[in-house]
mmCIF file of C-alpha atoms in Angstrom:
data_model
loop_
_atom_site.group_PDB
_atom_site.id
_atom_site.type_symbol
_atom_site.label_atom_id
_atom_site.label_comp_id
_atom_site.label_asym_id
_atom_site.label_seq_id
_atom_site.Cartn_x
_atom_site.Cartn_y
_atom_site.Cartn_z
ATOM 1 C CA MET A 1 229.621 133.957 233.537
ATOM 2 C CA LEU A 2 229.722 137.629 232.686
ATOM 3 C CA ALA A 3 228.525 136.859 229.175
ATOM 4 C CA VAL A 4 225.577 134.904 230.563
ATOM 5 C CA LEU A 5 224.693 137.764 232.868
ATOM 6 C CA LEU A 6 224.919 140.249 230.022
ATOM 7 C CA VAL A 7 222.686 138.107 227.835
ATOM 8 C CA LEU A 8 220.163 137.808 230.650
ATOM 9 C CA LEU A 9 220.218 141.543 231.282
ATOM 10 C CA VAL A 10 219.855 142.426 227.615
ATOM 11 C CA SER A 11 217.078 139.927 226.999
ATOM 12 C CA SER A 12 215.088 140.972 230.066
ATOM 13 C CA GLY A 13 215.543 144.599 229.010
ATOM 14 C CA ALA A 14 214.184 143.760 225.572
ATOM 15 C CA ALA A 15 211.246 141.902 227.100
ATOM 16 C CA ARG A 16 210.467 144.898 229.274
ATOM 17 C CA ALA A 17 210.590 147.233 226.275
ATOM 18 C CA ASP A 18 208.182 144.951 224.368
ATOM 19 C CA ASP A 19 205.829 144.791 227.335
ATOM 20 C CA GLU A 20 205.972 148.556 227.692
ATOM 21 C CA LEU A 21 205.028 149.023 224.035
ATOM 22 C CA ALA A 22 202.274 146.381 224.299
ATOM 23 C CA HIS A 23 200.876 148.104 227.385
ATOM 24 C CA PHE A 24 201.037 151.480 225.619
ATOM 25 C CA ASN A 25 199.257 150.042 222.566
ATOM 26 C CA TYR A 26 196.612 148.580 224.880
ATOM 27 C CA ALA A 27 196.115 152.003 226.488
ATOM 28 C CA MET A 28 195.879 153.769 223.133
ATOM 29 C CA ASN A 29 193.632 151.285 221.340
ATOM 30 C CA CYS A 30 191.685 149.188 223.857
ATOM 31 C CA GLN A 31 191.669 150.739 227.320
ATOM 32 C CA GLY A 32 189.299 153.595 226.488
ATOM 33 C CA CYS A 33 186.440 151.082 226.336
ATOM 34 C CA HIS A 34 187.781 147.917 227.998
ATOM 35 C CA LEU A 35 189.177 149.944 230.953
ATOM 36 C CA PRO A 36 192.668 149.750 232.480
ATOM 37 C CA ASP A 37 191.978 146.366 234.124
ATOM 38 C CA ALA A 38 190.203 144.939 231.037
ATOM 39 C CA SER A 39 186.996 144.473 233.017
ATOM 40 C CA GLY A 40 184.823 146.188 230.401
ATOM 41 C CA ALA A 41 181.996 148.591 231.111
ATOM 42 C CA THR A 42 178.342 147.991 231.845
ATOM 43 C CA ASP A 43 176.692 145.772 229.246
ATOM 44 C CA ARG A 44 178.305 147.510 226.298
ATOM 45 C CA VAL A 45 181.904 146.347 226.513
ATOM 46 C CA PRO A 46 182.689 142.707 227.318
ATOM 47 C CA ASN A 47 184.854 141.796 230.281
ATOM 48 C CA MET A 48 188.232 140.291 229.381
ATOM 49 C CA ASN A 49 189.668 140.121 232.898
ATOM 50 C CA ASN A 50 190.002 136.471 233.972
ATOM 51 C CA PHE A 51 188.030 135.589 230.872
ATOM 52 C CA ILE A 52 189.626 136.165 227.479
ATOM 53 C CA GLY A 53 191.994 133.222 227.975
ATOM 54 C CA TYR A 54 189.010 130.844 227.602
ATOM 55 C CA PHE A 55 188.790 131.695 223.905
ATOM 56 C CA LEU A 56 192.165 130.097 223.268
ATOM 57 C CA ARG A 57 190.745 126.710 224.227
ATOM 58 C CA SER A 58 189.342 126.244 220.715
ATOM 59 C CA ALA A 59 190.658 126.990 217.239
ATOM 60 C CA GLU A 60 187.533 129.021 216.490
ATOM 61 C CA GLY A 61 187.960 131.017 219.682
ATOM 62 C CA ARG A 62 191.614 131.654 218.965
ATOM 63 C CA ALA A 63 190.671 133.000 215.529
ATOM 64 C CA PHE A 64 187.716 134.975 216.931
ATOM 65 C CA VAL A 65 189.973 137.013 219.231
ATOM 66 C CA VAL A 66 191.748 138.352 216.132
ATOM 67 C CA HIS A 67 188.590 138.609 214.004
ATOM 68 C CA VAL A 68 186.760 141.062 216.307
ATOM 69 C CA PRO A 69 186.738 144.457 214.585
ATOM 70 C CA GLY A 70 188.718 146.317 217.258
ATOM 71 C CA VAL A 71 191.588 143.846 216.920
ATOM 72 C CA ALA A 72 191.508 143.076 213.184
ATOM 73 C CA ALA A 73 191.229 146.747 212.219
ATOM 74 C CA ALA A 74 193.523 148.108 214.935
ATOM 75 C CA PRO A 75 195.926 150.703 213.528
ATOM 76 C CA LEU A 76 198.940 148.551 214.445
ATOM 77 C CA PRO A 77 201.394 146.479 212.399
ATOM 78 C CA ASP A 78 201.038 142.686 212.658
ATOM 79 C CA ASP A 79 204.017 142.165 214.981
ATOM 80 C CA GLN A 80 202.850 144.800 217.468
ATOM 81 C CA LEU A 81 199.314 143.434 217.337
ATOM 82 C CA ALA A 82 200.579 139.921 218.120
ATOM 83 C CA ASP A 83 202.683 141.293 221.007
ATOM 84 C CA LEU A 84 199.666 143.216 222.306
ATOM 85 C CA LEU A 85 197.419 140.120 222.279
ATOM 86 C CA ASN A 86 200.056 137.922 223.957
ATOM 87 C CA TRP A 87 200.728 140.573 226.603
ATOM 88 C CA MET A 88 197.002 140.996 227.212
ATOM 89 C CA LEU A 89 196.364 137.253 227.615
ATOM 90 C CA LEU A 90 199.173 136.785 230.134
ATOM 91 C CA THR A 91 198.425 140.014 231.972
ATOM 92 C CA TYR A 92 194.659 139.800 232.316
ATOM 93 C CA SER A 93 193.709 136.161 231.954
ATOM 94 C CA PRO A 94 196.595 133.725 232.504
ATOM 95 C CA ASP A 95 194.505 131.267 234.542
ATOM 96 C CA GLN A 96 191.972 130.654 231.773
ATOM 97 C CA LEU A 97 194.547 129.780 229.104
ATOM 98 C CA PRO A 98 194.735 126.121 228.032
ATOM 99 C CA ASP A 99 197.654 123.998 229.252
ATOM 100 C CA ASN A 100 199.064 123.863 225.745
ATOM 101 C CA TYR A 101 198.797 127.632 225.245
ATOM 102 C CA LYS A 102 201.009 129.005 222.518
ATOM 103 C CA PRO A 103 201.408 132.744 221.940
ATOM 104 C CA TYR A 104 200.131 134.250 218.705
ATOM 105 C CA THR A 105 202.787 134.586 216.026
ATOM 106 C CA THR A 106 203.095 137.587 213.744
ATOM 107 C CA ALA A 107 202.311 135.442 210.680
ATOM 108 C CA GLU A 108 199.227 133.974 212.349
ATOM 109 C CA VAL A 109 197.872 137.412 213.264
ATOM 110 C CA ALA A 110 198.647 138.726 209.766
ATOM 111 C CA SER A 111 196.615 135.925 208.233
ATOM 112 C CA LEU A 112 193.718 135.970 210.724
ATOM 113 C CA ARG A 113 193.161 139.729 210.727
ATOM 114 C CA THR A 114 192.268 139.739 207.015
ATOM 115 C CA GLU A 115 188.849 138.465 208.094
ATOM 116 C CA ILE A 116 186.679 140.773 210.217
ATOM 117 C CA GLU A 117 183.826 139.308 212.264
ATOM 118 C CA SER A 118 180.511 140.827 211.185
ATOM 119 C CA ASP A 119 178.393 139.694 214.152
ATOM 120 C CA PRO A 120 180.755 139.517 217.123
ATOM 121 C CA ALA A 121 178.095 139.310 219.853
ATOM 122 C CA ARG A 122 176.371 136.273 218.369
ATOM 123 C CA THR A 123 179.565 134.473 217.319
ATOM 124 C CA ARG A 124 181.049 135.080 220.762
ATOM 125 C CA ILE A 125 178.204 133.294 222.508
ATOM 126 C CA ALA A 126 178.298 130.351 220.076
ATOM 127 C CA ILE A 127 182.045 129.918 220.556
ATOM 128 C CA LEU A 128 181.826 130.190 224.344
ATOM 129 C CA HIS A 129 179.093 127.541 224.501
ATOM 130 C CA ASP A 130 181.245 125.175 222.448
ATOM 131 C CA ILE A 131 184.219 125.730 224.747
ATOM 132 C CA ALA A 132 182.022 125.321 227.833
ATOM 133 C CA GLN A 133 181.278 121.718 226.772
ATOM 134 C CA THR A 134 184.780 120.785 227.877
ATOM 135 C CA THR A 135 185.446 123.548 230.409
ATOM 136 C CA PRO A 136 183.333 123.228 233.581
ATOM 137 C CA SER A 137 184.481 126.561 235.051
ATOM 138 C CA LEU A 138 183.322 128.399 231.922
ATOM 139 C CA ALA A 139 180.034 126.478 231.881
ATOM 140 C CA HIS A 140 179.521 127.638 235.466
ATOM 141 C CA GLU A 141 180.265 131.259 234.547
ATOM 142 C CA LEU A 142 177.937 131.166 231.564
ATOM 143 C CA ALA A 143 175.181 129.677 233.711
ATOM 144 C CA ASN A 144 175.578 132.498 236.220
ATOM 145 C CA ALA A 145 175.570 135.227 233.567
ATOM 146 C CA PRO A 146 172.931 133.917 231.195
ATOM 147 C CA GLU A 147 173.346 135.196 227.681
ATOM 148 C CA SER A 148 174.216 138.739 228.668
ATOM 149 C CA ALA A 149 175.499 139.225 225.173
ATOM 150 C CA PRO A 150 177.138 142.615 224.971
ATOM 151 C CA GLY A 151 175.224 144.698 222.511
ATOM 152 C CA HIS A 152 178.280 146.573 221.276
ATOM 153 C CA ASN A 153 180.993 144.002 221.177
ATOM 154 C CA ASP A 154 182.906 145.845 218.532
ATOM 155 C CA HIS A 155 186.169 146.899 220.101
ATOM 156 C CA MET B 1 225.029 168.083 291.018
ATOM 157 C CA LYS B 2 227.860 165.613 290.988
ATOM 158 C CA TRP B 3 225.447 162.737 291.475
ATOM 159 C CA LEU B 4 223.680 163.757 288.263
ATOM 160 C CA ASP B 5 226.975 163.773 286.336
ATOM 161 C CA SER B 6 227.833 160.291 287.573
ATOM 162 C CA LEU B 7 224.343 159.016 286.840
ATOM 163 C CA VAL B 8 224.413 160.318 283.253
ATOM 164 C CA GLU B 9 227.952 159.029 282.797
ATOM 165 C CA SER B 10 227.135 155.546 283.985
ATOM 166 C CA LYS B 11 223.942 155.373 281.970
ATOM 167 C CA ALA B 12 225.740 156.627 278.855
ATOM 168 C CA ARG B 13 228.556 154.108 279.293
ATOM 169 C CA GLY B 14 226.045 151.353 279.848
ATOM 170 C CA LEU B 15 224.141 152.308 276.744
ATOM 171 C CA ALA B 16 227.332 152.497 274.700
ATOM 172 C CA GLN B 17 228.364 149.025 275.844
ATOM 173 C CA GLN B 18 225.016 147.417 275.211
ATOM 174 C CA THR B 19 224.167 148.892 271.835
ATOM 175 C CA SER B 20 226.044 149.242 268.570
ATOM 176 C CA ARG B 21 226.628 152.609 266.996
ATOM 177 C CA ARG B 22 226.363 151.005 263.603
ATOM 178 C CA GLY B 23 222.911 149.710 264.487
ATOM 179 C CA PHE B 24 221.856 153.163 265.628
ATOM 180 C CA LEU B 25 223.134 154.778 262.422
ATOM 181 C CA GLY B 26 221.392 152.089 260.416
ATOM 182 C CA GLN B 27 218.115 152.844 262.100
ATOM 183 C CA VAL B 28 218.497 156.567 261.513
ATOM 184 C CA ALA B 29 219.346 155.902 257.880
ATOM 185 C CA ALA B 30 216.352 153.619 257.526
ATOM 186 C CA ILE B 31 214.027 156.250 258.915
ATOM 187 C CA VAL B 32 215.489 159.117 256.887
ATOM 188 C CA GLY B 33 216.185 157.167 253.688
ATOM 189 C CA GLY B 34 213.316 154.689 253.670
ATOM 190 C CA GLY B 35 210.820 157.155 255.024
ATOM 191 C CA ALA B 36 211.667 159.661 252.331
ATOM 192 C CA ALA B 37 210.143 157.375 249.749
ATOM 193 C CA LEU B 38 206.878 157.302 251.656
ATOM 194 C CA VAL B 39 206.652 160.839 252.982
ATOM 195 C CA PRO B 40 208.275 163.734 251.147
ATOM 196 C CA LEU B 41 210.698 165.587 253.438
ATOM 197 C CA LEU B 42 210.194 168.893 251.679
ATOM 198 C CA PRO B 43 206.832 170.496 251.034
ATOM 199 C CA VAL B 44 206.988 170.113 247.262
ATOM 200 C CA ALA B 45 203.917 171.133 245.294
ATOM 201 C CA ARG B 46 202.774 167.892 243.733
ATOM 202 C CA GLY B 47 199.924 168.985 241.501
ATOM 203 C CA GLU B 48 197.001 166.630 241.451
ATOM 204 C CA GLN B 49 196.441 162.902 241.546
ATOM 205 C CA SER B 50 198.441 161.961 238.473
ATOM 206 C CA SER B 51 201.591 163.799 239.571
ATOM 207 C CA SER B 52 203.573 160.644 240.297
ATOM 208 C CA LEU B 53 203.418 159.712 236.612
ATOM 209 C CA GLN B 54 204.912 162.874 235.222
ATOM 210 C CA ALA B 55 207.772 165.313 235.600
ATOM 211 C CA GLY B 56 205.725 168.332 236.634
ATOM 212 C CA GLU B 57 203.096 170.785 235.578
ATOM 213 C CA LYS B 58 203.299 174.001 233.609
ATOM 214 C CA GLY B 59 200.511 176.139 232.177
ATOM 215 C CA ASP B 60 196.993 177.207 232.983
ATOM 216 C CA PRO B 61 194.343 174.457 233.100
ATOM 217 C CA ASN B 62 191.744 177.129 232.280
ATOM 218 C CA SER B 63 193.449 177.837 228.968
ATOM 219 C CA CYS B 64 192.909 175.802 225.815
ATOM 220 C CA ASP B 65 196.704 175.943 225.294
ATOM 221 C CA TYR B 66 197.311 173.832 228.400
ATOM 222 C CA TRP B 67 199.457 170.855 227.355
ATOM 223 C CA ARG B 68 197.049 168.085 228.341
ATOM 224 C CA TYR B 69 194.321 169.455 226.058
ATOM 225 C CA CYS B 70 196.199 168.696 222.812
ATOM 226 C CA ALA B 71 193.490 166.314 221.591
ATOM 227 C CA ILE B 72 190.440 167.642 223.395
ATOM 228 C CA ASP B 73 187.127 168.618 221.840
ATOM 229 C CA GLY B 74 184.692 170.051 224.343
ATOM 230 C CA PHE B 75 184.189 172.260 227.369
ATOM 231 C CA LEU B 76 187.037 172.299 229.899
ATOM 232 C CA CYS B 77 185.849 170.872 233.223
ATOM 233 C CA ASN B 78 188.309 173.173 234.972
ATOM 234 C CA CYS B 79 186.054 176.104 233.884
ATOM 235 C CA CYS B 80 182.891 174.282 234.878
ATOM 236 C CA GLY B 81 183.378 173.577 238.560
ATOM 237 C CA GLY B 82 185.664 170.577 238.154
ATOM 238 C CA THR B 83 189.382 170.145 237.459
ATOM 239 C CA PRO B 84 191.412 168.521 234.655
ATOM 240 C CA ASN B 85 191.166 165.332 236.757
ATOM 241 C CA SER B 86 187.673 165.496 238.172
ATOM 242 C CA CYS B 87 184.080 166.251 237.239
ATOM 243 C CA PRO B 88 181.969 169.171 238.453
ATOM 244 C CA PRO B 89 179.613 168.359 241.334
ATOM 245 C CA GLY B 90 176.407 166.735 240.153
ATOM 246 C CA THR B 91 177.982 165.064 237.131
ATOM 247 C CA GLU B 92 179.295 161.544 236.666
ATOM 248 C CA MET B 93 182.567 160.640 234.937
ATOM 249 C CA SER B 94 182.156 158.296 232.002
ATOM 250 C CA PRO B 95 184.264 155.146 232.483
ATOM 251 C CA ILE B 96 184.445 154.728 228.706
ATOM 252 C CA THR B 97 186.743 157.286 227.203
ATOM 253 C CA TRP B 98 189.054 158.140 224.415
ATOM 254 C CA ILE B 99 192.776 158.220 224.974
ATOM 255 C CA GLY B 100 195.572 160.070 223.213
ATOM 256 C CA THR B 101 199.059 161.380 223.925
ATOM 257 C CA CYS B 102 200.303 164.923 224.585
ATOM 258 C CA GLU B 103 203.800 166.303 225.116
ATOM 259 C CA ASN B 104 204.479 167.696 228.588
ATOM 260 C CA PRO B 105 206.483 170.919 228.161
ATOM 261 C CA VAL B 106 208.272 170.315 231.471
ATOM 262 C CA ASP B 107 210.257 167.289 230.280
ATOM 263 C CA GLY B 108 209.400 167.108 226.559
ATOM 264 C CA LYS B 109 208.061 163.556 226.992
ATOM 265 C CA HIS B 110 204.733 162.219 225.780
ATOM 266 C CA TYR B 111 202.062 161.078 228.221
ATOM 267 C CA LEU B 112 198.827 159.152 227.825
ATOM 268 C CA ILE B 113 195.850 161.437 228.388
ATOM 269 C CA SER B 114 192.371 160.082 229.053
ATOM 270 C CA TYR B 115 189.617 162.508 228.022
ATOM 271 C CA ASN B 116 186.837 161.214 230.250
ATOM 272 C CA ASP B 117 183.617 163.147 229.734
ATOM 273 C CA CYS B 118 181.486 164.312 232.643
ATOM 274 C CA CYS B 119 177.845 163.533 232.166
ATOM 275 C CA GLY B 120 174.441 164.136 233.696
ATOM 276 C CA LYS B 121 174.012 167.925 233.383
ATOM 277 C CA SER B 122 173.495 169.947 230.232
ATOM 278 C CA SER B 123 176.520 171.379 228.430
ATOM 279 C CA CYS B 124 178.693 173.577 230.631
ATOM 280 C CA GLY B 125 179.108 176.145 227.842
ATOM 281 C CA SER B 126 182.344 177.692 229.160
ATOM 282 C CA CYS B 127 185.837 177.320 227.723
ATOM 283 C CA LEU B 128 185.083 175.462 224.520
ATOM 284 C CA CYS B 129 188.393 173.997 223.365
ATOM 285 C CA GLN B 130 188.926 172.126 220.096
ATOM 286 C CA ARG B 131 192.495 171.108 219.349
ATOM 287 C CA ASN B 132 191.852 167.636 217.966
ATOM 288 C CA GLU B 133 195.429 166.385 217.527
ATOM 289 C CA GLY B 134 195.193 162.713 216.578
ATOM 290 C CA ASP B 135 191.446 162.901 216.045
ATOM 291 C CA LEU B 136 190.258 160.414 213.426
ATOM 292 C CA PRO B 137 186.911 160.133 211.607
ATOM 293 C CA VAL B 138 184.046 158.324 213.338
ATOM 294 C CA TYR B 139 184.688 155.146 211.364
ATOM 295 C CA ARG B 140 187.621 154.821 213.778
ATOM 296 C CA PRO B 141 185.343 155.249 216.780
ATOM 297 C CA GLN B 142 187.966 154.660 219.478
ATOM 298 C CA LYS B 143 190.018 157.546 218.068
ATOM 299 C CA ALA B 144 187.189 159.916 217.174
ATOM 300 C CA ASN B 145 186.425 162.767 219.529
ATOM 301 C CA ASP B 146 183.295 163.993 217.730
ATOM 302 C CA LEU B 147 181.325 161.254 219.443
ATOM 303 C CA ASN B 148 179.422 161.647 222.648
ATOM 304 C CA TRP B 149 181.590 159.672 225.074
ATOM 305 C CA CYS B 150 178.952 159.631 227.820
ATOM 306 C CA LEU B 151 178.787 155.857 227.591
ATOM 307 C CA GLY B 152 178.311 153.657 230.602
ATOM 308 C CA THR B 153 176.982 156.544 232.671
ATOM 309 C CA LYS B 154 173.442 156.873 234.033
ATOM 310 C CA SER B 155 172.851 159.857 231.785
ATOM 311 C CA ALA B 156 174.140 160.379 228.249
ATOM 312 C CA VAL B 157 173.919 164.177 228.584
ATOM 313 C CA TYR B 158 177.358 165.747 228.013
ATOM 314 C CA ASN B 159 178.616 168.455 230.397
ATOM 315 C CA CYS B 160 182.415 168.851 230.009
ATOM 316 C CA SER B 161 185.687 166.989 229.388
ATOM 317 C CA THR B 162 188.555 166.120 231.729
ATOM 318 C CA ALA B 163 192.156 165.391 230.704
ATOM 319 C CA VAL B 164 193.629 162.855 233.102
ATOM 320 C CA VAL B 165 197.239 161.678 232.831
ATOM 321 C CA VAL B 166 197.007 157.875 232.883
ATOM 322 C CA GLY B 167 200.478 156.806 231.779
ATOM 323 C CA LYS B 168 203.628 157.546 229.892
ATOM 324 C CA ALA B 169 204.393 156.840 226.245
ATOM 325 C CA PRO B 170 207.466 154.646 225.647
ATOM 326 C CA ASP B 171 210.601 156.619 224.793
ATOM 327 C CA LYS B 172 211.186 156.560 221.065
#
């Protein structure tokens, strides 16, 4: 019993430490533009709050999240970048994730980040419209915010 | 006066029989102990809004040596009618900002500092401070402080820079 408790305590401590580092990395590398609640700013920085999870509903979207320049070129090692993305998805947009959501792995991020998206604003809209075909709530959101493609979707 | 003595005695005995001393002590403890978390019992100087995040404050916010300015590049809002946490009247704080870490001399720990620019009036011109720790070239825009960070404000005219404590760096 004691051993079980110890394992639980140690593992939850480790999880907290990972979350703390992920949150710190978010603050250092993303928050300056995406804001502390990931809601973005004006029309320059896209909102991720209750939104970014939608991207994981397609393979292209899942790759796109890593391909955007701010993620792919972030000054972070692959494992910390994967932790940051997984923390961000569960913290800011858990309700939009697909039922079969799987966290990013370090190897997956390492492979995806070798490609950097050259036209994020345009690709973003194309991917979202594809996902909206099978996701009524996203279709509704897109209809209410018609094509407000962020002009500087580069973080 | 004897009637008063008997009255007090009977009331006190009645009270003692009807209530529990433990319950009374518990209530006192709840007020003193629980309340302390909400309202400080001693008049401790708590600095400004970000005080709950950090150990304390040391240094002069009008001086470029002040600990929070370790990565700043601009005019200190504290010299321009604002504070390290707030903009001078008539200016607007940019929501988009660049963020770095500085070591607080009080506890030797590193804190996240957000250098939000204040925008909407021409350059303050007082207390230029350029320390630039952690500054990277503009091809790393989110870590470059040579940019005009008046983004997302009504006006892109730069006035001065704040240095707001927004969090704590994980212990190494």
